[in-house]
């Protein structure tokens, strides 16, 4: 599933393009380099889990995929669209990619329903009625339709995160990015969010998740990527990486995580 | 002694009512225009390029620093000296007062709005961006409503200060509430009744504003506990 430095020419003639392809992506904050030659390919319908210690660049990497962060060197191609400064390309990528954040980023001044319909109406130009129907369908899907008229502040963390997932799904993305979706949650709420993500994975959604939930990784991931210091240290199937990590750094990280 | 009949006549008479109306129209138009200008200034000051930030910073520094009375006199007496354009008939005391007070008001509102925009977290803009919303949609639909919730008490404060500051325009003989009050006193020498009537008008206008503030705050704070 992963090809470091996959050749662009070869990919162009392939009938099925990967959903996401990163080739030698480099990024700096000032003089500090956060990403070093990161390459990774996410096939359509596959699930990739990215883990690593804090400051390893995993969040930055996932945020580059929908251009919340800009990379300075290398290529990021999402659904055949290469990300540049061009607004139309950023729009095309964002219309294909949904994102779920650590701190939900719901709009506190809007009801749950309006959170789910706002972008549908302004970006997708759907009618109020159509947007409401789609929103309710996805709120059903994350098992929270009864909260449609409430405000995010009235919901628990787990409920808010499920609303955030529904909000992203309302835009019919073909790819979903999760940036530490359970890290800000109380332990008893982690499960309800993970269950939602598992059901999404079972439906064949292409997913990239930054998470430390190794049970989740084991259950749904095709591939686990371990990052440290802005580099991809190791990647493999979850079985392989958990039972026999090949790099010392990975071994140490995983053992810290389990104890 | 306090002549209660004169007091009620003053309140319900035309001169004060017209003066109060002028005060109100001046305040509302200055506030409306200043809000729009200060929104752009506040945005540019918070996210604009360095020269832009510096320019707006200097503007705020100047018009917050200078006394309102001085700016009023500068505009009314100074501008005509600068250019014949300001000696034409369109340059009335009302226009001069509007211009002077607007310059000051923009400076104060820019500061309030800049900090209110900054108080709406980056996560909100990122959440909107990830959904594909463009910058102006994000600003109008997400940032502005949340920033206003934070800014409304300060904005109403400034509106009230402005309403009272219009009385300074009496020095350029704009026939606002204080000017007509002085006129009435000059012919009647009844201080308490006319001052009292003027006070009633100011208190009435400020009370309406205070009530409006509580209504606006209630609407904007939906979802916040």
Short mmCIF file of C-alpha atoms in Angstrom, two decimals:
data_model
loop_
_atom_site.label_atom_id
_atom_site.label_comp_id
_atom_site.label_asym_id
_atom_site.label_seq_id
_atom_site.Cartn_x
_atom_site.Cartn_y
_atom_site.Cartn_z
CA UNK A 1 0.00 0.00 0.00
CA UNK A 2 2.88 2.34 0.68
CA UNK A 3 5.48 3.31 -1.83
CA UNK A 4 8.22 5.59 -0.82
CA UNK A 5 8.97 7.82 -3.79
CA UNK A 6 6.45 6.24 -6.10
CA UNK A 7 7.01 7.40 -9.64
CA UNK A 8 4.61 10.06 -10.87
CA UNK A 9 4.70 8.75 -14.45
CA UNK A 10 3.73 5.26 -13.45
CA UNK A 11 0.85 6.56 -11.35
CA UNK A 12 -0.56 8.66 -14.16
CA UNK A 13 -1.21 5.70 -16.41
CA UNK A 14 -2.64 3.58 -13.63
CA UNK A 15 -6.39 3.17 -14.03
CA UNK A 16 -7.05 3.78 -10.35
CA UNK A 17 -5.21 6.68 -8.77
CA UNK A 18 -4.48 6.42 -5.06
CA UNK A 19 -6.71 8.63 -2.94
CA UNK A 20 -3.75 10.48 -1.46
CA UNK A 21 -0.16 10.55 -2.56
CA UNK A 22 2.59 12.44 -0.77
CA UNK A 23 6.01 12.56 -2.41
CA UNK A 24 9.02 13.85 -0.48
CA UNK A 25 7.03 16.43 1.45
CA UNK A 26 9.12 18.93 3.41
CA UNK A 27 7.88 21.65 5.70
CA UNK A 28 9.56 24.23 7.87
CA UNK A 29 8.29 26.55 10.60
CA UNK A 30 10.81 29.30 10.14
CA UNK A 31 14.13 27.52 10.31
CA UNK A 32 12.75 24.49 12.15
CA UNK A 33 12.04 21.59 9.84
CA UNK A 34 8.87 19.75 10.88
CA UNK A 35 8.59 17.34 7.95
CA UNK A 36 11.55 15.62 6.31
CA UNK A 37 10.95 13.97 2.93
CA UNK A 38 7.70 12.34 3.96
CA UNK A 39 6.24 10.09 1.30
CA UNK A 40 3.12 8.05 1.64
CA UNK A 41 0.35 6.64 -0.49
CA UNK A 42 -3.17 6.00 0.68
CA UNK A 43 -5.14 3.73 -1.63
CA UNK A 44 -8.83 4.29 -2.13
CA UNK A 45 -10.83 2.53 0.57
CA UNK A 46 -7.85 1.90 2.81
CA UNK A 47 -7.33 3.01 6.41
CA UNK A 48 -4.03 4.40 7.56
CA UNK A 49 -3.21 5.13 11.19
CA UNK A 50 -0.38 7.56 11.94
CA UNK A 51 1.14 7.46 15.39
CA UNK A 52 4.20 8.87 17.07
CA UNK A 53 5.28 11.01 20.01
CA UNK A 54 4.08 14.60 20.30
CA UNK A 55 6.05 16.93 18.09
CA UNK A 56 6.74 14.16 15.60
CA UNK A 57 4.93 16.09 12.84
CA UNK A 58 1.99 13.70 12.49
CA UNK A 59 -0.67 16.38 12.97
CA UNK A 60 1.18 18.75 10.67
CA UNK A 61 1.32 16.04 8.05
CA UNK A 62 -2.39 15.29 8.12
CA UNK A 63 -3.18 19.02 8.07
CA UNK A 64 -1.11 19.41 4.91
CA UNK A 65 -3.45 17.01 3.12
CA UNK A 66 -6.33 19.52 3.15
CA UNK A 67 -4.05 22.54 3.06
CA UNK A 68 -4.68 23.78 6.60
CA UNK A 69 -0.88 23.83 6.56
CA UNK A 70 1.24 24.55 3.53
CA UNK A 71 4.23 22.44 2.60
CA UNK A 72 7.27 24.05 1.06
CA UNK A 73 8.70 21.19 -0.97
CA UNK A 74 7.44 17.95 -2.42
CA UNK A 75 4.09 16.99 -3.91
CA UNK A 76 0.73 16.31 -2.33
CA UNK A 77 -1.82 14.87 -4.73
CA UNK A 78 -5.35 14.24 -3.53
CA UNK A 79 -7.76 12.59 -5.95
CA UNK A 80 -5.64 13.60 -8.95
CA UNK A 81 -5.45 17.20 -7.78
CA UNK A 82 -2.02 18.49 -6.91
CA UNK A 83 -2.12 20.96 -4.03
CA UNK A 84 -0.67 24.37 -4.79
CA UNK A 85 -1.56 27.92 -3.75
CA UNK A 86 -4.27 27.89 -6.39
CA UNK A 87 -7.58 28.47 -4.64
CA UNK A 88 -9.61 26.36 -7.06
CA UNK A 89 -7.42 23.35 -6.36
CA UNK A 90 -7.64 23.85 -2.61
CA UNK A 91 -11.43 24.04 -3.02
CA UNK A 92 -11.52 20.82 -5.03
CA UNK A 93 -9.42 19.00 -2.46
CA UNK A 94 -11.43 20.29 0.48
CA UNK A 95 -14.67 19.31 -1.20
CA UNK A 96 -13.38 15.71 -1.30
CA UNK A 97 -11.77 15.60 2.13
CA UNK A 98 -13.57 15.76 5.47
CA UNK A 99 -11.73 16.48 8.67
CA UNK A 100 -12.35 15.77 12.35
CA UNK A 101 -10.32 17.72 14.89
CA UNK A 102 -9.04 16.97 18.36
CA UNK A 103 -11.09 19.83 19.82
CA UNK A 104 -14.12 19.25 17.57
CA UNK A 105 -14.16 22.85 16.29
CA UNK A 106 -17.93 22.89 16.20
CA UNK A 107 -19.49 26.32 15.83
CA UNK A 108 -20.79 27.14 19.32
CA UNK A 109 -23.27 29.79 18.17
CA UNK A 110 -25.12 27.39 15.86
CA UNK A 111 -27.35 24.44 16.70
CA UNK A 112 -26.14 20.92 15.97
CA UNK A 113 -28.36 20.89 12.88
CA UNK A 114 -27.06 24.25 11.65
CA UNK A 115 -23.49 23.08 12.23
CA UNK A 116 -24.26 20.24 9.83
CA UNK A 117 -26.11 22.31 7.22
CA UNK A 118 -24.06 25.53 7.06
CA UNK A 119 -21.41 24.33 4.61
CA UNK A 120 -23.93 22.24 2.68
CA UNK A 121 -25.92 25.38 1.95
CA UNK A 122 -23.05 27.81 1.32
CA UNK A 123 -20.55 25.51 -0.36
CA UNK A 124 -22.74 22.81 -1.90
CA UNK A 125 -25.60 25.28 -2.54
CA UNK A 126 -28.19 22.83 -1.28
CA UNK A 127 -31.62 24.05 -0.26
CA UNK A 128 -32.43 24.35 3.42
CA UNK A 129 -34.80 21.38 3.18
CA UNK A 130 -32.34 19.14 1.36
CA UNK A 131 -29.50 20.09 3.70
CA UNK A 132 -31.68 19.39 6.74
CA UNK A 133 -32.62 15.96 5.43
CA UNK A 134 -29.02 15.03 4.71
CA UNK A 135 -27.92 16.35 8.11
CA UNK A 136 -30.60 14.37 9.93
CA UNK A 137 -29.61 11.22 8.05
CA UNK A 138 -26.00 11.58 9.21
CA UNK A 139 -27.02 12.53 12.74
CA UNK A 140 -29.02 9.27 12.78
CA UNK A 141 -25.94 7.53 11.51
CA UNK A 142 -23.84 8.78 14.45
CA UNK A 143 -26.82 7.96 16.71
CA UNK A 144 -27.52 11.48 17.94
CA UNK A 145 -30.57 12.78 15.99
CA UNK A 146 -32.38 13.84 19.17
CA UNK A 147 -29.78 16.56 19.77
CA UNK A 148 -30.34 18.31 16.42
CA UNK A 149 -31.84 21.43 17.96
CA UNK A 150 -29.35 21.69 20.82
CA UNK A 151 -26.18 23.77 20.88
CA UNK A 152 -22.73 22.11 20.98
CA UNK A 153 -22.09 23.51 24.45
CA UNK A 154 -25.00 21.45 25.78
CA UNK A 155 -23.46 18.16 24.60
CA UNK A 156 -20.83 15.90 26.13
CA UNK A 157 -17.42 15.69 24.48
CA UNK A 158 -18.20 12.34 22.89
CA UNK A 159 -21.48 13.63 21.52
CA UNK A 160 -19.78 16.75 20.15
CA UNK A 161 -17.17 14.67 18.37
CA UNK A 162 -19.88 12.51 16.81
CA UNK A 163 -21.61 15.67 15.61
CA UNK A 164 -18.29 16.80 14.14
CA UNK A 165 -18.05 13.51 12.25
CA UNK A 166 -21.63 13.91 11.00
CA UNK A 167 -20.88 17.49 9.97
CA UNK A 168 -17.95 16.34 7.86
CA UNK A 169 -19.92 13.45 6.33
CA UNK A 170 -22.72 15.81 5.26
CA UNK A 171 -20.37 17.15 2.58
CA UNK A 172 -20.06 13.62 1.10
CA UNK A 173 -16.29 13.42 1.29
CA UNK A 174 -14.48 10.48 -0.28
CA UNK A 175 -11.65 10.78 2.24
CA UNK A 176 -11.82 11.43 5.99
CA UNK A 177 -8.96 12.81 8.06
CA UNK A 178 -8.98 12.37 11.84
CA UNK A 179 -6.55 14.45 13.87
CA UNK A 180 -6.40 12.83 17.34
CA UNK A 181 -10.20 12.58 17.50
CA UNK A 182 -10.31 10.99 20.96
CA UNK A 183 -7.41 12.75 22.68
CA UNK A 184 -9.54 15.48 24.25
CA UNK A 185 -12.24 13.09 25.46
CA UNK A 186 -12.90 11.62 28.86
CA UNK A 187 -12.05 7.89 28.81
CA UNK A 188 -15.67 6.76 29.01
CA UNK A 189 -16.50 8.69 25.84
CA UNK A 190 -13.69 7.35 23.70
CA UNK A 191 -15.60 4.20 22.80
CA UNK A 192 -18.65 5.89 21.30
CA UNK A 193 -16.42 7.91 18.96
CA UNK A 194 -14.27 4.93 18.02
CA UNK A 195 -17.39 2.85 17.34
CA UNK A 196 -18.56 5.50 14.90
CA UNK A 197 -15.17 5.50 13.19
CA UNK A 198 -15.14 1.71 12.98
CA UNK A 199 -18.54 1.68 11.32
CA UNK A 200 -17.28 4.28 8.87
CA UNK A 201 -14.28 2.08 8.10
CA UNK A 202 -16.55 -0.91 7.56
CA UNK A 203 -18.41 1.10 4.93
CA UNK A 204 -15.19 1.43 2.97
CA UNK A 205 -14.36 5.07 3.68
CA UNK A 206 -10.79 6.08 2.92
CA UNK A 207 -9.42 7.18 6.29
CA UNK A 208 -6.24 8.71 7.64
CA UNK A 209 -6.20 8.83 11.43
CA UNK A 210 -3.67 10.35 13.75
CA UNK A 211 -4.40 8.45 16.93
CA UNK A 212 -2.87 6.56 19.80
CA UNK A 213 -5.82 4.19 20.01
CA UNK A 214 -3.94 1.02 19.16
CA UNK A 215 -7.02 -1.17 19.60
CA UNK A 216 -8.66 0.86 16.86
CA UNK A 217 -5.56 0.58 14.67
CA UNK A 218 -5.49 -3.18 15.13
CA UNK A 219 -9.18 -3.45 14.30
CA UNK A 220 -9.46 -1.32 11.16
CA UNK A 221 -6.09 -0.14 9.88
CA UNK A 222 -4.49 -1.56 6.73
CA UNK A 223 -1.33 0.19 7.63
CA UNK A 224 0.24 1.82 10.66
CA UNK A 225 2.79 4.57 10.15
CA UNK A 226 5.15 5.48 12.96
CA UNK A 227 6.62 8.98 12.80
CA UNK A 228 9.27 10.69 14.87
CA UNK A 229 11.19 13.92 14.37
CA UNK A 230 9.26 14.75 11.21
CA UNK A 231 10.24 11.51 9.50
CA UNK A 232 8.44 8.28 8.76
CA UNK A 233 10.40 5.81 10.88
CA UNK A 234 8.49 2.68 10.11
CA UNK A 235 5.30 1.45 8.50
CA UNK A 236 3.67 -1.89 8.33
CA UNK A 237 0.47 -3.79 8.91
CA UNK A 238 -0.81 -3.36 12.47
CA UNK A 239 -0.08 -7.02 13.25
CA UNK A 240 3.52 -6.70 12.19
CA UNK A 241 4.23 -3.33 13.77
CA UNK A 242 2.67 -4.24 17.12
CA UNK A 243 4.12 -7.71 17.46
CA UNK A 244 7.54 -7.10 15.97
CA UNK A 245 8.50 -3.48 15.36
CA UNK A 246 11.71 -3.39 13.37
CA UNK A 247 13.04 -0.09 14.72
CA UNK A 248 14.18 0.47 18.29
CA UNK A 249 12.45 3.87 18.39
CA UNK A 250 9.09 2.29 17.48
CA UNK A 251 9.56 -0.42 20.07
CA UNK A 252 10.18 2.13 22.82
CA UNK A 253 7.21 4.26 21.80
CA UNK A 254 4.81 1.32 21.68
CA UNK A 255 5.94 -0.06 25.01
CA UNK A 256 5.45 3.35 26.62
CA UNK A 257 1.99 3.48 25.12
CA UNK A 258 0.99 0.11 26.51
CA UNK A 259 2.24 0.70 30.04
CA UNK B 1 -38.07 77.72 42.55
CA UNK B 2 -38.52 74.81 40.17
CA UNK B 3 -41.31 75.54 37.69
CA UNK B 4 -42.81 72.14 37.00
CA UNK B 5 -45.06 73.44 34.22
CA UNK B 6 -42.13 74.94 32.35
CA UNK B 7 -40.25 71.66 32.82
CA UNK B 8 -43.03 69.61 31.17
CA UNK B 9 -43.44 72.20 28.44
CA UNK B 10 -39.70 71.98 27.79
CA UNK B 11 -39.87 68.21 27.54
CA UNK B 12 -42.86 68.08 25.23
CA UNK B 13 -41.96 71.21 23.26
CA UNK B 14 -40.52 71.18 19.73
CA UNK B 15 -37.07 72.74 20.31
CA UNK B 16 -35.73 70.01 22.58
CA UNK B 17 -37.43 67.25 20.61
CA UNK B 18 -35.78 68.49 17.41
CA UNK B 19 -32.43 68.87 19.16
CA UNK B 20 -32.69 65.35 20.52
CA UNK B 21 -33.61 64.02 17.09
CA UNK B 22 -30.52 65.66 15.61
CA UNK B 23 -28.38 64.18 18.40
CA UNK B 24 -29.87 60.77 17.68
CA UNK B 25 -29.47 60.97 13.90
CA UNK B 26 -25.87 62.16 14.27
CA UNK B 27 -25.01 59.41 16.77
CA UNK B 28 -26.66 56.63 14.82
CA UNK B 29 -25.11 57.61 11.50
CA UNK B 30 -21.64 58.02 13.03
CA UNK B 31 -21.98 54.67 14.77
CA UNK B 32 -23.24 52.86 11.67
CA UNK B 33 -20.49 54.12 9.38
CA UNK B 34 -17.81 53.67 12.05
CA UNK B 35 -18.85 50.05 12.63
CA UNK B 36 -18.39 49.20 8.97
CA UNK B 37 -15.07 51.02 8.63
CA UNK B 38 -13.78 49.66 11.95
CA UNK B 39 -14.68 46.11 10.91
CA UNK B 40 -12.30 46.37 7.96
CA UNK B 41 -9.69 48.19 10.04
CA UNK B 42 -9.98 45.63 12.82
CA UNK B 43 -9.57 42.78 10.35
CA UNK B 44 -6.58 44.40 8.66
CA UNK B 45 -5.00 45.27 12.00
CA UNK B 46 -5.29 41.67 13.12
CA UNK B 47 -4.22 39.87 9.99
CA UNK B 48 -2.98 42.44 7.48
CA UNK B 49 0.51 43.05 6.27
CA UNK B 50 2.96 44.93 8.45
CA UNK B 51 2.68 48.37 6.78
CA UNK B 52 -1.09 48.07 7.02
CA UNK B 53 -0.93 47.24 10.72
CA UNK B 54 1.45 50.12 11.29
CA UNK B 55 -0.82 52.53 9.40
CA UNK B 56 -3.89 51.51 11.38
CA UNK B 57 -1.91 51.57 14.61
CA UNK B 58 -0.87 55.17 13.92
CA UNK B 59 -4.43 56.12 13.07
CA UNK B 60 -5.73 54.68 16.33
CA UNK B 61 -2.92 56.33 18.25
CA UNK B 62 -3.75 59.75 16.80
CA UNK B 63 -7.52 59.73 17.08
CA UNK B 64 -7.64 58.08 20.46
CA UNK B 65 -5.05 60.48 21.76
CA UNK B 66 -6.48 63.78 20.56
CA UNK B 67 -9.36 65.32 22.56
CA UNK B 68 -12.70 65.19 20.75
CA UNK B 69 -13.18 68.93 21.14
CA UNK B 70 -9.85 69.62 19.43
CA UNK B 71 -10.66 67.33 16.50
CA UNK B 72 -14.07 68.92 16.15
CA UNK B 73 -12.50 72.38 15.93
CA UNK B 74 -9.78 71.12 13.60
CA UNK B 75 -12.37 69.79 11.20
CA UNK B 76 -14.77 72.73 11.42
CA UNK B 77 -12.25 75.60 11.44
CA UNK B 78 -9.10 73.97 10.13
CA UNK B 79 -10.31 72.15 7.03
CA UNK B 80 -11.80 75.28 5.37
CA UNK B 81 -8.40 76.92 5.79
CA UNK B 82 -6.86 73.92 4.03
CA UNK B 83 -9.03 73.82 0.94
CA UNK B 84 -11.86 75.84 -0.62
CA UNK B 85 -13.79 72.58 -0.95
CA UNK B 86 -14.61 72.89 2.74
CA UNK B 87 -15.78 76.46 2.36
CA UNK B 88 -18.71 75.41 0.16
CA UNK B 89 -22.23 75.27 1.53
CA UNK B 90 -22.32 71.47 1.85
CA UNK B 91 -19.83 71.68 4.70
CA UNK B 92 -22.42 72.26 7.41
CA UNK B 93 -21.87 71.87 11.18
CA UNK B 94 -23.64 68.51 10.87
CA UNK B 95 -21.17 67.25 8.25
CA UNK B 96 -18.22 68.56 10.26
CA UNK B 97 -19.50 66.94 13.47
CA UNK B 98 -20.19 63.70 11.62
CA UNK B 99 -16.68 63.65 10.17
CA UNK B 100 -14.91 64.53 13.42
CA UNK B 101 -16.84 62.10 15.59
CA UNK B 102 -16.53 59.34 13.00
CA UNK B 103 -12.75 59.70 12.88
CA UNK B 104 -12.62 59.28 16.66
CA UNK B 105 -15.21 56.53 16.83
CA UNK B 106 -13.46 54.42 14.19
CA UNK B 107 -10.29 54.50 16.28
CA UNK B 108 -12.04 53.16 19.38
CA UNK B 109 -14.14 50.58 17.54
CA UNK B 110 -11.14 49.28 15.61
CA UNK B 111 -9.44 48.36 18.87
CA UNK B 112 -12.56 46.68 20.24
CA UNK B 113 -13.22 44.67 17.09
CA UNK B 114 -9.60 43.72 16.51
CA UNK B 115 -9.39 42.10 19.92
CA UNK B 116 -12.84 40.51 19.55
CA UNK B 117 -11.86 38.92 16.21
CA UNK B 118 -8.66 37.65 17.80
CA UNK B 119 -10.65 36.14 20.66
CA UNK B 120 -12.49 33.80 18.29
CA UNK B 121 -10.13 30.83 18.18
CA UNK B 122 -8.16 29.66 15.19
CA UNK B 123 -9.96 26.31 15.46
CA UNK B 124 -13.18 27.94 14.32
CA UNK B 125 -11.61 29.21 11.10
CA UNK B 126 -9.94 25.85 10.52
CA UNK B 127 -13.19 23.99 11.09
CA UNK B 128 -14.85 26.21 8.49
CA UNK B 129 -11.94 25.95 6.06
CA UNK B 130 -11.93 22.16 6.27
CA UNK B 131 -15.60 22.24 5.23
CA UNK B 132 -14.65 24.27 2.16
CA UNK B 133 -16.02 27.61 3.32
CA UNK B 134 -14.22 30.61 1.89
CA UNK B 135 -12.71 33.41 3.93
CA UNK B 136 -15.61 35.84 3.62
CA UNK B 137 -18.23 33.23 4.34
CA UNK B 138 -16.21 32.14 7.34
CA UNK B 139 -15.90 35.71 8.52
CA UNK B 140 -19.58 36.60 8.12
CA UNK B 141 -21.06 33.30 9.31
CA UNK B 142 -18.57 32.12 11.92
CA UNK B 143 -16.15 34.76 13.18
CA UNK B 144 -18.34 37.88 13.17
CA UNK B 145 -21.29 36.51 15.17
CA UNK B 146 -18.96 35.13 17.83
CA UNK B 147 -16.82 38.26 17.92
CA UNK B 148 -19.89 40.48 18.26
CA UNK B 149 -21.05 38.49 21.27
CA UNK B 150 -17.76 39.40 22.92
CA UNK B 151 -17.75 43.00 21.68
CA UNK B 152 -21.36 44.11 22.18
CA UNK B 153 -21.01 45.46 25.75
CA UNK B 154 -17.97 47.54 24.74
CA UNK B 155 -19.62 48.66 21.51
CA UNK B 156 -22.71 49.87 23.34
CA UNK B 157 -20.45 51.63 25.84
CA UNK B 158 -18.83 53.48 22.97
CA UNK B 159 -22.21 54.26 21.48
CA UNK B 160 -23.32 55.84 24.75
CA UNK B 161 -20.10 57.85 25.00
CA UNK B 162 -20.63 58.98 21.43
CA UNK B 163 -24.22 60.01 22.09
CA UNK B 164 -23.02 62.27 24.88
CA UNK B 165 -19.98 63.47 22.95
CA UNK B 166 -22.28 64.92 20.28
CA UNK B 167 -22.99 67.67 22.82
CA UNK B 168 -19.48 68.96 22.10
CA UNK B 169 -20.75 69.97 18.68
CA UNK B 170 -22.42 72.89 20.43
CA UNK B 171 -19.08 74.73 19.97
CA UNK B 172 -19.53 74.62 16.21
CA UNK B 173 -23.18 75.66 16.67
CA UNK B 174 -24.75 72.43 15.54
CA UNK B 175 -28.34 72.62 16.77
CA UNK B 176 -28.22 69.39 18.73
CA UNK B 177 -29.80 68.81 22.13
CA UNK B 178 -27.30 70.79 24.27
CA UNK B 179 -27.21 73.74 21.88
CA UNK B 180 -30.99 74.18 21.83
CA UNK B 181 -31.02 73.83 25.61
CA UNK B 182 -28.50 76.67 25.91
CA UNK B 183 -30.58 78.78 23.51
CA UNK B 184 -33.67 78.27 25.62
CA UNK B 185 -31.80 79.23 28.75
CA UNK B 186 -30.29 82.33 27.14
CA UNK B 187 -33.77 83.76 26.62
CA UNK B 188 -35.50 82.46 29.75
CA UNK B 189 -32.75 82.23 32.38
CA UNK B 190 -34.50 79.11 33.67
CA UNK B 191 -31.59 76.73 34.23
CA UNK B 192 -33.06 73.88 36.26
CA UNK B 193 -36.08 73.29 34.05
CA UNK B 194 -34.20 73.22 30.73
CA UNK B 195 -31.19 71.30 32.02
CA UNK B 196 -33.59 68.87 33.68
CA UNK B 197 -35.52 68.42 30.45
CA UNK B 198 -32.29 67.83 28.49
CA UNK B 199 -31.23 65.28 31.10
CA UNK B 200 -34.52 63.43 30.62
CA UNK B 201 -33.87 63.20 26.88
CA UNK B 202 -30.32 61.89 27.32
CA UNK B 203 -31.40 59.37 29.93
CA UNK B 204 -34.23 58.22 27.70
CA UNK B 205 -31.93 57.63 24.74
CA UNK B 206 -29.29 55.87 26.84
CA UNK B 207 -31.96 53.68 28.44
CA UNK B 208 -33.19 52.57 25.03
CA UNK B 209 -29.60 51.69 24.10
CA UNK B 210 -29.11 49.74 27.30
CA UNK B 211 -32.28 47.80 26.65
CA UNK B 212 -31.20 47.12 23.07
CA UNK B 213 -27.86 45.86 24.38
CA UNK B 214 -29.52 43.26 26.59
CA UNK B 215 -31.68 42.07 23.68
CA UNK B 216 -28.73 41.83 21.27
CA UNK B 217 -26.64 40.03 23.87
CA UNK B 218 -29.42 37.53 24.42
CA UNK B 219 -29.61 36.77 20.71
CA UNK B 220 -25.85 36.52 20.22
CA UNK B 221 -25.20 34.40 23.28
CA UNK B 222 -27.37 31.52 22.10
CA UNK B 223 -25.42 28.34 22.60
CA UNK B 224 -23.26 29.88 25.32
CA UNK B 225 -23.99 29.34 28.96
#
